[in-house]
PDB file of C-alpha atoms and ligand atoms in Angstrom:
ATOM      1  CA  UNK A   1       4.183  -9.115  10.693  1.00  0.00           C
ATOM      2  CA  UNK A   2       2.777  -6.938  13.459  1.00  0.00           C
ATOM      3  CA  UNK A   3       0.874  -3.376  13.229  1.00  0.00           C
ATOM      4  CA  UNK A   4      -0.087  -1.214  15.556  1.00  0.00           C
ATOM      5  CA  UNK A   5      -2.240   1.737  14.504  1.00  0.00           C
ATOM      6  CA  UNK A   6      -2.589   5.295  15.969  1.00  0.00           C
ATOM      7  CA  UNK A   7      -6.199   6.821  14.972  1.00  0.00           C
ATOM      8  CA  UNK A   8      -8.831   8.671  17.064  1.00  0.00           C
ATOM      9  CA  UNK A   9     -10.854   6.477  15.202  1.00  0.00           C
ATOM     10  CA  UNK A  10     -10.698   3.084  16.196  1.00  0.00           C
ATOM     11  CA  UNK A  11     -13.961   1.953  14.764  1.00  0.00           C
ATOM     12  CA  UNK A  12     -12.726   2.612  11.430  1.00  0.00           C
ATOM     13  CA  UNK A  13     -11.192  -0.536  10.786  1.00  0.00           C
ATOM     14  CA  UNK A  14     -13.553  -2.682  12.824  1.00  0.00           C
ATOM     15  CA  UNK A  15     -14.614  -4.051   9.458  1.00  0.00           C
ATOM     16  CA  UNK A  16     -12.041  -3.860   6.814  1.00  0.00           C
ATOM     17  CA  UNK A  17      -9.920  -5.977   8.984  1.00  0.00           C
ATOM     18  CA  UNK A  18     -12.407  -8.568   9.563  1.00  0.00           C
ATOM     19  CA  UNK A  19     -13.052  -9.816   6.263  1.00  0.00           C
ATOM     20  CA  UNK A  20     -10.871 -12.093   3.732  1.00  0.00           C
ATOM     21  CA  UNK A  21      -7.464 -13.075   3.255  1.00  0.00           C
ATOM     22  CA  UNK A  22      -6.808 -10.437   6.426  1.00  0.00           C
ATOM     23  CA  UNK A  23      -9.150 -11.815   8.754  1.00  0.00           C
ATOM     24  CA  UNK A  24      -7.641 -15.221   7.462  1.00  0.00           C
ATOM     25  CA  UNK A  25      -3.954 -14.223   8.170  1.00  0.00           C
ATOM     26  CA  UNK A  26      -4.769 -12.753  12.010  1.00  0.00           C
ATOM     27  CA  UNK A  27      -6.699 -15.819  12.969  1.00  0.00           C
ATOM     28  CA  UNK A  28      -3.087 -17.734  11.837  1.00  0.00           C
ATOM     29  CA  UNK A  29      -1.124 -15.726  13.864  1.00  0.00           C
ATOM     30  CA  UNK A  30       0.406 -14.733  10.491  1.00  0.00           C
ATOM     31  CA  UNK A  31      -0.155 -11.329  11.374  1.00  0.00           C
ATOM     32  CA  UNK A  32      -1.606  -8.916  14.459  1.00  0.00           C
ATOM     33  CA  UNK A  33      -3.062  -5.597  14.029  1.00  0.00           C
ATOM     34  CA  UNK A  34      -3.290  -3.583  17.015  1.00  0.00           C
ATOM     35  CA  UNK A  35      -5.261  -0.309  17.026  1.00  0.00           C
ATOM     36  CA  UNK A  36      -4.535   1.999  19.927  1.00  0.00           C
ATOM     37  CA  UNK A  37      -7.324   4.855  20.248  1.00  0.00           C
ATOM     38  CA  UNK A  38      -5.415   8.527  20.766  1.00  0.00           C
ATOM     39  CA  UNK A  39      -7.792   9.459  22.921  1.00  0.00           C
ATOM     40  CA  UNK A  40      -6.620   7.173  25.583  1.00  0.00           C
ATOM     41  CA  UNK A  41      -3.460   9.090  25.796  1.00  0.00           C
ATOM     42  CA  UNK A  42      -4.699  12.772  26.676  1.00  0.00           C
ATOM     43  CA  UNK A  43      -4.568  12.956  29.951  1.00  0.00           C
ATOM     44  CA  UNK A  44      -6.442  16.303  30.551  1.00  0.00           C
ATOM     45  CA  UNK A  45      -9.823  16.581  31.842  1.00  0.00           C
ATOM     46  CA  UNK A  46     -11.015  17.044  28.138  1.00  0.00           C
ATOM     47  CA  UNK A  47      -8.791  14.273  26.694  1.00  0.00           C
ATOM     48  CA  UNK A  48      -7.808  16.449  23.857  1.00  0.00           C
ATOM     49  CA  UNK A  49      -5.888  15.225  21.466  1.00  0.00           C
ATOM     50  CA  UNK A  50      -5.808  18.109  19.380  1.00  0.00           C
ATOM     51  CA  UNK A  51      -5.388  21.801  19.170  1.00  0.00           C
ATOM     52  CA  UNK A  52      -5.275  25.494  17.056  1.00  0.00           C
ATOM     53  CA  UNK A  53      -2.208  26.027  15.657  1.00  0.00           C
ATOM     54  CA  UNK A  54       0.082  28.791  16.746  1.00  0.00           C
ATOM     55  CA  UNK A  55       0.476  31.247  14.473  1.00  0.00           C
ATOM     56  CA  UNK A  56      -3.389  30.982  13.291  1.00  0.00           C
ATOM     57  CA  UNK A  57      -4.816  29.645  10.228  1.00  0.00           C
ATOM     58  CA  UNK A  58      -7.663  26.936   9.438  1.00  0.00           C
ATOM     59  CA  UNK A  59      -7.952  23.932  11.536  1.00  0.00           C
ATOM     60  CA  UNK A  60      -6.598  21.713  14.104  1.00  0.00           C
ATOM     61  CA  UNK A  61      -3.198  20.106  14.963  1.00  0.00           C
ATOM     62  CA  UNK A  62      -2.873  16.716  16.723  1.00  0.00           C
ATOM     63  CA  UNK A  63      -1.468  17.528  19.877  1.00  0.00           C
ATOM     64  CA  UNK A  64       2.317  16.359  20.738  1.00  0.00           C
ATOM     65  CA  UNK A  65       1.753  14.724  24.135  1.00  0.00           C
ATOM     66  CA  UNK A  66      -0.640  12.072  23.303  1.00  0.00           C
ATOM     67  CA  UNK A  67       1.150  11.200  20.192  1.00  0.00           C
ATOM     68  CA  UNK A  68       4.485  10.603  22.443  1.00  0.00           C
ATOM     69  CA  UNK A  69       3.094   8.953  24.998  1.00  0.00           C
ATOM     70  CA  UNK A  70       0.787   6.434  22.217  1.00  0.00           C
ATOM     71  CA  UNK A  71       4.357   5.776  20.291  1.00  0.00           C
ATOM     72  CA  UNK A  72       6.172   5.032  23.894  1.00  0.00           C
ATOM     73  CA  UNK A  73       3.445   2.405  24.808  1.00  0.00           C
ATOM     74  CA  UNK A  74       4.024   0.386  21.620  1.00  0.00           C
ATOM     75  CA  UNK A  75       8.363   0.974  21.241  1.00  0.00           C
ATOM     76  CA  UNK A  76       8.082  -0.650  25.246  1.00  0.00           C
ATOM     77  CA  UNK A  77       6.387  -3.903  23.538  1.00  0.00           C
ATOM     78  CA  UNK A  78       8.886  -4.065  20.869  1.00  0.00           C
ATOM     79  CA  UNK A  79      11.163  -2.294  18.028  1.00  0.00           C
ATOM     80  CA  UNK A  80       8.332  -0.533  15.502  1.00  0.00           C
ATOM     81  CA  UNK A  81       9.046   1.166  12.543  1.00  0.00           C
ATOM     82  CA  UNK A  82       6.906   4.739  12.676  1.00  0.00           C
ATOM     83  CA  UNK A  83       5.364   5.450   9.600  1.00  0.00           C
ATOM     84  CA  UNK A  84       3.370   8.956   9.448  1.00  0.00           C
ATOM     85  CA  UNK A  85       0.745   8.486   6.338  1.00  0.00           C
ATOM     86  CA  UNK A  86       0.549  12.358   5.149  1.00  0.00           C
ATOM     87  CA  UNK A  87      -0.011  14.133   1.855  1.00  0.00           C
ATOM     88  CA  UNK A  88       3.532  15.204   2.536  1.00  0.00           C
ATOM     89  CA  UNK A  89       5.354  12.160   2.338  1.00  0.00           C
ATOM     90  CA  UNK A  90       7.153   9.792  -0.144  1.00  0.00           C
ATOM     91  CA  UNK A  91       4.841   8.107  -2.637  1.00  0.00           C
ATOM     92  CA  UNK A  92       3.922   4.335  -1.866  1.00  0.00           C
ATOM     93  CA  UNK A  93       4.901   1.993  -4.562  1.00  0.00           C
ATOM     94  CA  UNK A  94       5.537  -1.896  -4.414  1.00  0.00           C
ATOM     95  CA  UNK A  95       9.089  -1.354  -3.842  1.00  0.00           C
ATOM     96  CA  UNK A  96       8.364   0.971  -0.739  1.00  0.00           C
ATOM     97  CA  UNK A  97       5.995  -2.135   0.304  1.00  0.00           C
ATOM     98  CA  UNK A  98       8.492  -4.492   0.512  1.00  0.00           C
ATOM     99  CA  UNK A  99      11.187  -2.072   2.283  1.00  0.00           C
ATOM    100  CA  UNK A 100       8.220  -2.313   5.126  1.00  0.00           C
ATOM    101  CA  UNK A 101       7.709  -5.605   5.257  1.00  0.00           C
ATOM    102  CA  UNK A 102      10.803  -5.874   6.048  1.00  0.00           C
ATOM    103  CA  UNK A 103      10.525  -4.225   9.005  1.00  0.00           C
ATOM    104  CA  UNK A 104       8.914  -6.819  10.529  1.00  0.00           C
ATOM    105  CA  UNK A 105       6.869  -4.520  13.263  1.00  0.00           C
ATOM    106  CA  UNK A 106       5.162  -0.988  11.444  1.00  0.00           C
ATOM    107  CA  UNK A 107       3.680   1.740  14.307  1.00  0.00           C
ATOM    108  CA  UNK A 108       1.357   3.642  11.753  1.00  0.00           C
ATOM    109  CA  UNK A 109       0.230   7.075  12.623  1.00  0.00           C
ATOM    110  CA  UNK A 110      -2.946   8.350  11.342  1.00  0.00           C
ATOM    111  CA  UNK A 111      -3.374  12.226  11.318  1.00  0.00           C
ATOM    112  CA  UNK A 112      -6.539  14.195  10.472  1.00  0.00           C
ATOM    113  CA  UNK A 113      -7.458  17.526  10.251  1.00  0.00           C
ATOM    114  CA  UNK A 114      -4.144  19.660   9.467  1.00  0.00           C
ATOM    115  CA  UNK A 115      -1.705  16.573  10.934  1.00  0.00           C
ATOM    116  CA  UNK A 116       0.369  16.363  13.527  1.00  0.00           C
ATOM    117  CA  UNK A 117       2.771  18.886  15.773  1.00  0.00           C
ATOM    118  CA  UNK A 118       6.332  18.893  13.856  1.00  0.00           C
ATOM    119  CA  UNK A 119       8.108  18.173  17.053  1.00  0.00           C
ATOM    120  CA  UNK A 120       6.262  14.728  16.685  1.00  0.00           C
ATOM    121  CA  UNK A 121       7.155  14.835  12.735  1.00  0.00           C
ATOM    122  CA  UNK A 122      10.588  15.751  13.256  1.00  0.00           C
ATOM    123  CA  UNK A 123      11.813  13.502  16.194  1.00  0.00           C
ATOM    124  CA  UNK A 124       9.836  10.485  16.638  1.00  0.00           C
ATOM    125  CA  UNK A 125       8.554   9.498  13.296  1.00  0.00           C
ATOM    126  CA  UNK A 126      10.804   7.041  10.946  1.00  0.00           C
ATOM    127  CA  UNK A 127       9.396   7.253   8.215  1.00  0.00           C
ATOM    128  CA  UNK A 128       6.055   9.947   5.997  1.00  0.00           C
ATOM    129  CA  UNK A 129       4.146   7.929   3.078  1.00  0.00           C
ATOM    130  CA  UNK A 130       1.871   9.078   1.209  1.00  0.00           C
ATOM    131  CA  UNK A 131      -0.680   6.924  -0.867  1.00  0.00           C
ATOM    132  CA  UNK A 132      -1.090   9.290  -4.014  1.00  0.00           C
ATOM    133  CA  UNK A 133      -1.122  13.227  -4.379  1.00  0.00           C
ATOM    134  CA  UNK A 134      -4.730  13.949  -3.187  1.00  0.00           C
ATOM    135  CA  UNK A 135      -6.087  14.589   0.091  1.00  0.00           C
ATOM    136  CA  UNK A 136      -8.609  12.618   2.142  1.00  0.00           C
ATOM    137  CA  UNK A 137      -9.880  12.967   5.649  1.00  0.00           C
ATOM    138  CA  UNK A 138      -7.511  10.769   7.675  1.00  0.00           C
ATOM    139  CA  UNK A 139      -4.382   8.728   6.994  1.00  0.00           C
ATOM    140  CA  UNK A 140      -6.794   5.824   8.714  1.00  0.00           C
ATOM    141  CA  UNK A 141      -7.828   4.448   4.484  1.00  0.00           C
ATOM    142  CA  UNK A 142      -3.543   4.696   3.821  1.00  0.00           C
ATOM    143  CA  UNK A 143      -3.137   2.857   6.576  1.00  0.00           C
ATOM    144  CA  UNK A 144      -5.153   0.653   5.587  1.00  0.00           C
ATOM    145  CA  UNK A 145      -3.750   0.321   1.931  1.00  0.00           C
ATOM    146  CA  UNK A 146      -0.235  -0.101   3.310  1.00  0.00           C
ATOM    147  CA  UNK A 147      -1.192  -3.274   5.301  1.00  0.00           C
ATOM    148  CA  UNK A 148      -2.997  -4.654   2.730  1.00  0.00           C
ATOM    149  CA  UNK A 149      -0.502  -4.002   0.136  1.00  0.00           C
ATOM    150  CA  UNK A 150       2.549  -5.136   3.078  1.00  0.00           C
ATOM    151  CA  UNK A 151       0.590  -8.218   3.794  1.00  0.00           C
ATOM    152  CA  UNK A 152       0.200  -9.611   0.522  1.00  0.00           C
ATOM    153  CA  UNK A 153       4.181 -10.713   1.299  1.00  0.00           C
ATOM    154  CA  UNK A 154       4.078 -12.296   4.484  1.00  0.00           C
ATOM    155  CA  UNK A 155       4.318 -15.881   3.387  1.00  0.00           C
ATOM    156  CA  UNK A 156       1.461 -17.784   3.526  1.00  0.00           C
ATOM    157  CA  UNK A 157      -1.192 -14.924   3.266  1.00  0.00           C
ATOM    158  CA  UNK A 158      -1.596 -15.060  -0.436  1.00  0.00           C
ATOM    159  CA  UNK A 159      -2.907 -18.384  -1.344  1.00  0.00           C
ATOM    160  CA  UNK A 160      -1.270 -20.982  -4.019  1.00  0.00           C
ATOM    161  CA  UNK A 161       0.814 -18.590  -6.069  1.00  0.00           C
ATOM    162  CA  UNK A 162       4.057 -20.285  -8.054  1.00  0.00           C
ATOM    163  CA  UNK A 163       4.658 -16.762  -6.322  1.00  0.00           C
ATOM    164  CA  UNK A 164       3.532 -12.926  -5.530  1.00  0.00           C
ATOM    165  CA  UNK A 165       6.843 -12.026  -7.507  1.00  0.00           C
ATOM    166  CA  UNK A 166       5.396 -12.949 -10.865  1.00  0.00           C
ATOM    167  CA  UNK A 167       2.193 -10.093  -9.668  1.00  0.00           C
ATOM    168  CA  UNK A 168       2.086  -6.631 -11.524  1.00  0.00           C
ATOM    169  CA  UNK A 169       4.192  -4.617  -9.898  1.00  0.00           C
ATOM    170  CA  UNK A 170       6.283  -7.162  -9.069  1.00  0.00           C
ATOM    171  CA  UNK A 171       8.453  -7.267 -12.275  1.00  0.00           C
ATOM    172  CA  UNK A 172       7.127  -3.457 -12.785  1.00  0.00           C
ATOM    173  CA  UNK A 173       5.268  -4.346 -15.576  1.00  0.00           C
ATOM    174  CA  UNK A 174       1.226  -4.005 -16.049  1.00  0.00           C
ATOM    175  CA  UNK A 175      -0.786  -7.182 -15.521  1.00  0.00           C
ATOM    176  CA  UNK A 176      -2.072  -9.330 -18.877  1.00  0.00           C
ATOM    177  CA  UNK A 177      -6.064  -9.243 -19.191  1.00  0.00           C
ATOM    178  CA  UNK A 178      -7.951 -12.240 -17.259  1.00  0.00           C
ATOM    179  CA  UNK A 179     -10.312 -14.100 -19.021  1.00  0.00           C
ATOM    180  CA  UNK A 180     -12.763 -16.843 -17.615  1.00  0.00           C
ATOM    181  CA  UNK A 181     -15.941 -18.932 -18.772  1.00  0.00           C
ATOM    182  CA  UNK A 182     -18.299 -18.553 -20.854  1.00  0.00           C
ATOM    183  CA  UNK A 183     -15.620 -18.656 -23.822  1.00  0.00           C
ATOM    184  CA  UNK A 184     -18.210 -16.897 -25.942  1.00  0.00           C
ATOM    185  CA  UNK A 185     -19.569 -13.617 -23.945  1.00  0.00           C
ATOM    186  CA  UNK A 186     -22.502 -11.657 -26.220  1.00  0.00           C
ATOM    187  CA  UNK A 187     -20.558 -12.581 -29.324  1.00  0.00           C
ATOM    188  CA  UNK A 188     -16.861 -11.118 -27.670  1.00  0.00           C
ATOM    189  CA  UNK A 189     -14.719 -14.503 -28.087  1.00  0.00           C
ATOM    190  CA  UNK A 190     -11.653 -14.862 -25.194  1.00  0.00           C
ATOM    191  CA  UNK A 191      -8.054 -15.057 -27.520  1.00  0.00           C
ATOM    192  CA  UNK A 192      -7.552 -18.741 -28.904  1.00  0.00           C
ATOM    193  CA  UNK A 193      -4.423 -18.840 -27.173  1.00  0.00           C
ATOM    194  CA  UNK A 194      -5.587 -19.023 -24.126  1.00  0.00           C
ATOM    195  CA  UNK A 195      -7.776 -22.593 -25.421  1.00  0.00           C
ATOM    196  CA  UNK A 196      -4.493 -23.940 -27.093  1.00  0.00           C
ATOM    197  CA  UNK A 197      -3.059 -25.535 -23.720  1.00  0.00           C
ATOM    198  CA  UNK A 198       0.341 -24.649 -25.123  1.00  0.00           C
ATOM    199  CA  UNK A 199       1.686 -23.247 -22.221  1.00  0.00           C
ATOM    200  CA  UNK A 200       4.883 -22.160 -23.622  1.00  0.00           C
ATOM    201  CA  UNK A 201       3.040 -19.879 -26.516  1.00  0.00           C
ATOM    202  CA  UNK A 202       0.462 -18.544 -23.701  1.00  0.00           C
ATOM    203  CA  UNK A 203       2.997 -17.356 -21.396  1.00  0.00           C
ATOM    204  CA  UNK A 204       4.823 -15.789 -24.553  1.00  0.00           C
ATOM    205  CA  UNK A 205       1.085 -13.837 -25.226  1.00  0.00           C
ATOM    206  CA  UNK A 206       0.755 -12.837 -22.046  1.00  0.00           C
ATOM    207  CA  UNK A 207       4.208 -11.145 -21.606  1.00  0.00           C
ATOM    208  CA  UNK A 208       3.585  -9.539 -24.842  1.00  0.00           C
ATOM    209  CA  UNK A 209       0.219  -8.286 -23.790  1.00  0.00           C
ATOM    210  CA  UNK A 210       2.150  -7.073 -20.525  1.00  0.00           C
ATOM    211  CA  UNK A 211       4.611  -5.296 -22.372  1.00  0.00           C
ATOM    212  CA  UNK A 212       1.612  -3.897 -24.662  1.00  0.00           C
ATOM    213  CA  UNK A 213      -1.187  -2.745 -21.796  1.00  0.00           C
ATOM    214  CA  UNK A 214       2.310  -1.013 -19.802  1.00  0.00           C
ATOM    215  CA  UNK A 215       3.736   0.702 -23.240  1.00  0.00           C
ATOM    216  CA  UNK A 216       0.068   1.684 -23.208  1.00  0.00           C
ATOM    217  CA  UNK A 217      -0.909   3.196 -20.165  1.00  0.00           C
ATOM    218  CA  UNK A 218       2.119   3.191 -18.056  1.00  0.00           C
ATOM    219  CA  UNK A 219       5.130   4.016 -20.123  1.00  0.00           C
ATOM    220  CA  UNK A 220       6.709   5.363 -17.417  1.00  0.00           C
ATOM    221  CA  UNK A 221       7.336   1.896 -15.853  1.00  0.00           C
ATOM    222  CA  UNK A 222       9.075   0.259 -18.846  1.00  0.00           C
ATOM    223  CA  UNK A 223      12.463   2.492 -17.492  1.00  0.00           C
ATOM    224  CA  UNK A 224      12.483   0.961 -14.081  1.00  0.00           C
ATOM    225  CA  UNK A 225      11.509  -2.581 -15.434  1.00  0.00           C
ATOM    226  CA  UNK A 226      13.400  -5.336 -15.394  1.00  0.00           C
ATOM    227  CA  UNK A 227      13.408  -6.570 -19.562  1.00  0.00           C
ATOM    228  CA  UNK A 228      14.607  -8.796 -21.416  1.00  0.00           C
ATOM    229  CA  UNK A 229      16.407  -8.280 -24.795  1.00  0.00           C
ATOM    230  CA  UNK A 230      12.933 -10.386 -26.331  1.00  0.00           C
ATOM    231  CA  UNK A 231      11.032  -8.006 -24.291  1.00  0.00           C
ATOM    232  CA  UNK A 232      12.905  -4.805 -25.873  1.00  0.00           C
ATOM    233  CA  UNK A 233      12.994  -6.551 -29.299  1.00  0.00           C
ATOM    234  CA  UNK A 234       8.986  -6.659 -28.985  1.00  0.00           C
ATOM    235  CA  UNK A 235       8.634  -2.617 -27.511  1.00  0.00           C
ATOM    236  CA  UNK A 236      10.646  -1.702 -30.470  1.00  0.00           C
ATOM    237  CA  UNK A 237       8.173  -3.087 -32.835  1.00  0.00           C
ATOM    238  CA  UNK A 238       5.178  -1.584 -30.521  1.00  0.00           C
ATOM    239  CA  UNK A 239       6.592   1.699 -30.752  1.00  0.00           C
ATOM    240  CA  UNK A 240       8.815   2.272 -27.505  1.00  0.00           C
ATOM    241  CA  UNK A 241      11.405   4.930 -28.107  1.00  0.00           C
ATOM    242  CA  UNK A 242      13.803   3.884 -25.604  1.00  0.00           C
ATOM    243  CA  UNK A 243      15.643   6.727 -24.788  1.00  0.00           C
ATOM    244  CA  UNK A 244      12.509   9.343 -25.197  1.00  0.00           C
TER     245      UNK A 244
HETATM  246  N1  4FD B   1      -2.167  10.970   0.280  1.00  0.00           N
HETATM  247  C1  4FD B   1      -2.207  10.451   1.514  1.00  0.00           C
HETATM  248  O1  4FD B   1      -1.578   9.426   1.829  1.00  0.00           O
HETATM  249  C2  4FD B   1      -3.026  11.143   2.547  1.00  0.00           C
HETATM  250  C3  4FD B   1      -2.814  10.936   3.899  1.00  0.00           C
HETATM  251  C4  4FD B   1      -3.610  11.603   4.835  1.00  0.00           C
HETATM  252  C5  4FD B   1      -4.593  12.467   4.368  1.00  0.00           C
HETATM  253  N2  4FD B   1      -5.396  13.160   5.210  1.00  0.00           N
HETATM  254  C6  4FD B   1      -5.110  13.285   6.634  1.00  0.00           C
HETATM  255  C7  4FD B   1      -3.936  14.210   6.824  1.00  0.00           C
HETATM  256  C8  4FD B   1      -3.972  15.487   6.274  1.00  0.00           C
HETATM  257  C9  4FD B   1      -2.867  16.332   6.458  1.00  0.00           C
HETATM  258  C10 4FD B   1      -1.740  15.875   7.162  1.00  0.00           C
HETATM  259  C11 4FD B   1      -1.732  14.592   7.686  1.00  0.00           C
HETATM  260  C12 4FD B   1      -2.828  13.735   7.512  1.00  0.00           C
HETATM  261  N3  4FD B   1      -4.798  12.647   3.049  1.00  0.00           N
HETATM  262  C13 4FD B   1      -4.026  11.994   2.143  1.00  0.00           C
END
């Protein structure tokens, strides 16, 4: 997997990048992040990158020109996807993840201020994601979150897993609780279950306790989810109006 990153801030990710299962991954060859500072593609005395917008109103616009050229660079050294991360665009979810994985090569493009000049929007970008309906000061922290999150599936990156398909998310169904020693924690006991070794009963707990927590907190999932007739036969008793 390769990124290359658009910011005016390039000593954002200095650290976030340099840590874990990330740093891991890069020093592999797994994957390579490049970040490519804006700034070095204004050409004017002032190197600006952005601008007032026409028409007036608050705040700045990142300028067209350095944006083109920045995307050029990186489409000569290969075939990226461009991904805009804006307040304006699609929501990120796990299946949006794996649609950009496999794209092999992402060009991410992050915009601060009031974003970038619609000319940019409207004919060079593939693809606008947004990480959640709120605003924060640069798409740099989605960028971020969308190579993490796009990461976790390049094989290899994610330790010994029987596999990142069983993950939350991943059957679009809430993760069971985790518990770990002691067994007795200021009097709060972990589920005997868990102690039995019977592997077949614990894996039937946690799927209940999956279909529980998500019935819970996330009822909106159990539609898209992929379940079982067990699975249903177990909602029904928690409650789940199907068709609600
Ligand atoms: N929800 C998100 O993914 C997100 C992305 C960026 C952002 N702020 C920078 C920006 C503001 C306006 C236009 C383009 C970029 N805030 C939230």
């Amino acid at each position: 997997m390769r990124y290359d990153i658009v910011t005016i801030f390039p000593e954002y990710f200095e650290s976030p990048l340099e840590v874990g299962a990330i740093k891991k991954a890069r020093k592999r060859g797994l994957i390579s992040i490049n970040i490519l500072n804006l700034r070095d593609f204004a050409y004017d005395k002032h190197k600006m990158v952005d601008d007032r917008p026409f028409g007036g109103g608050e705040g700045m616009v990142f300028k067209p020109e350095p944006l083109y050229r920045a995307i050029q660079k990186v489409k000569g050294e290969g075939s990226p996807y461009v991904v805009y991360l804006s307040p304006q665009g699609r929501v990120l979810t796990q299946k949006i993840v794996k649609e950009l994985y496999e794209k092999k090569h992402l060009l991410l493009i992050c915009g601060r201020y009031e974003g970038i000049d619609e000319r940019i929007r409207e004919h060079f970008i593939d693809d606008e994601i947004s990480i959640g309906d709120y605003v924060v000061f640069g798409g740099e922290v989605a960028a971020l979150v969308i190579i993490e999150a796009v990461s976790r599936l390049v094989p290899g990156v994610v330790g010994k897993r029987d596999s990142v398909e069983k993950e939350s998310f991943s059957q679009g169904l809430l993760k069971y609780p985790q518990y770990t020693r002691p067994r007795d924690f200021m009097g709060y006991q972990v589920p005997e279950v868990l102690l039995s070794g019977d592997h077949a009963r614990i894996e039937a707990w946690r799927r209940r306790k999956s279909l529980e927590t998500t019935l819970k907190r996330r009822p909106d999932l159990l539609k898209k989810a992929s379940l079982s007739p067990e699975d249903e036969k177990i909602l029904k008793e928690l409650g789940w109006k199907k068709y609600e």
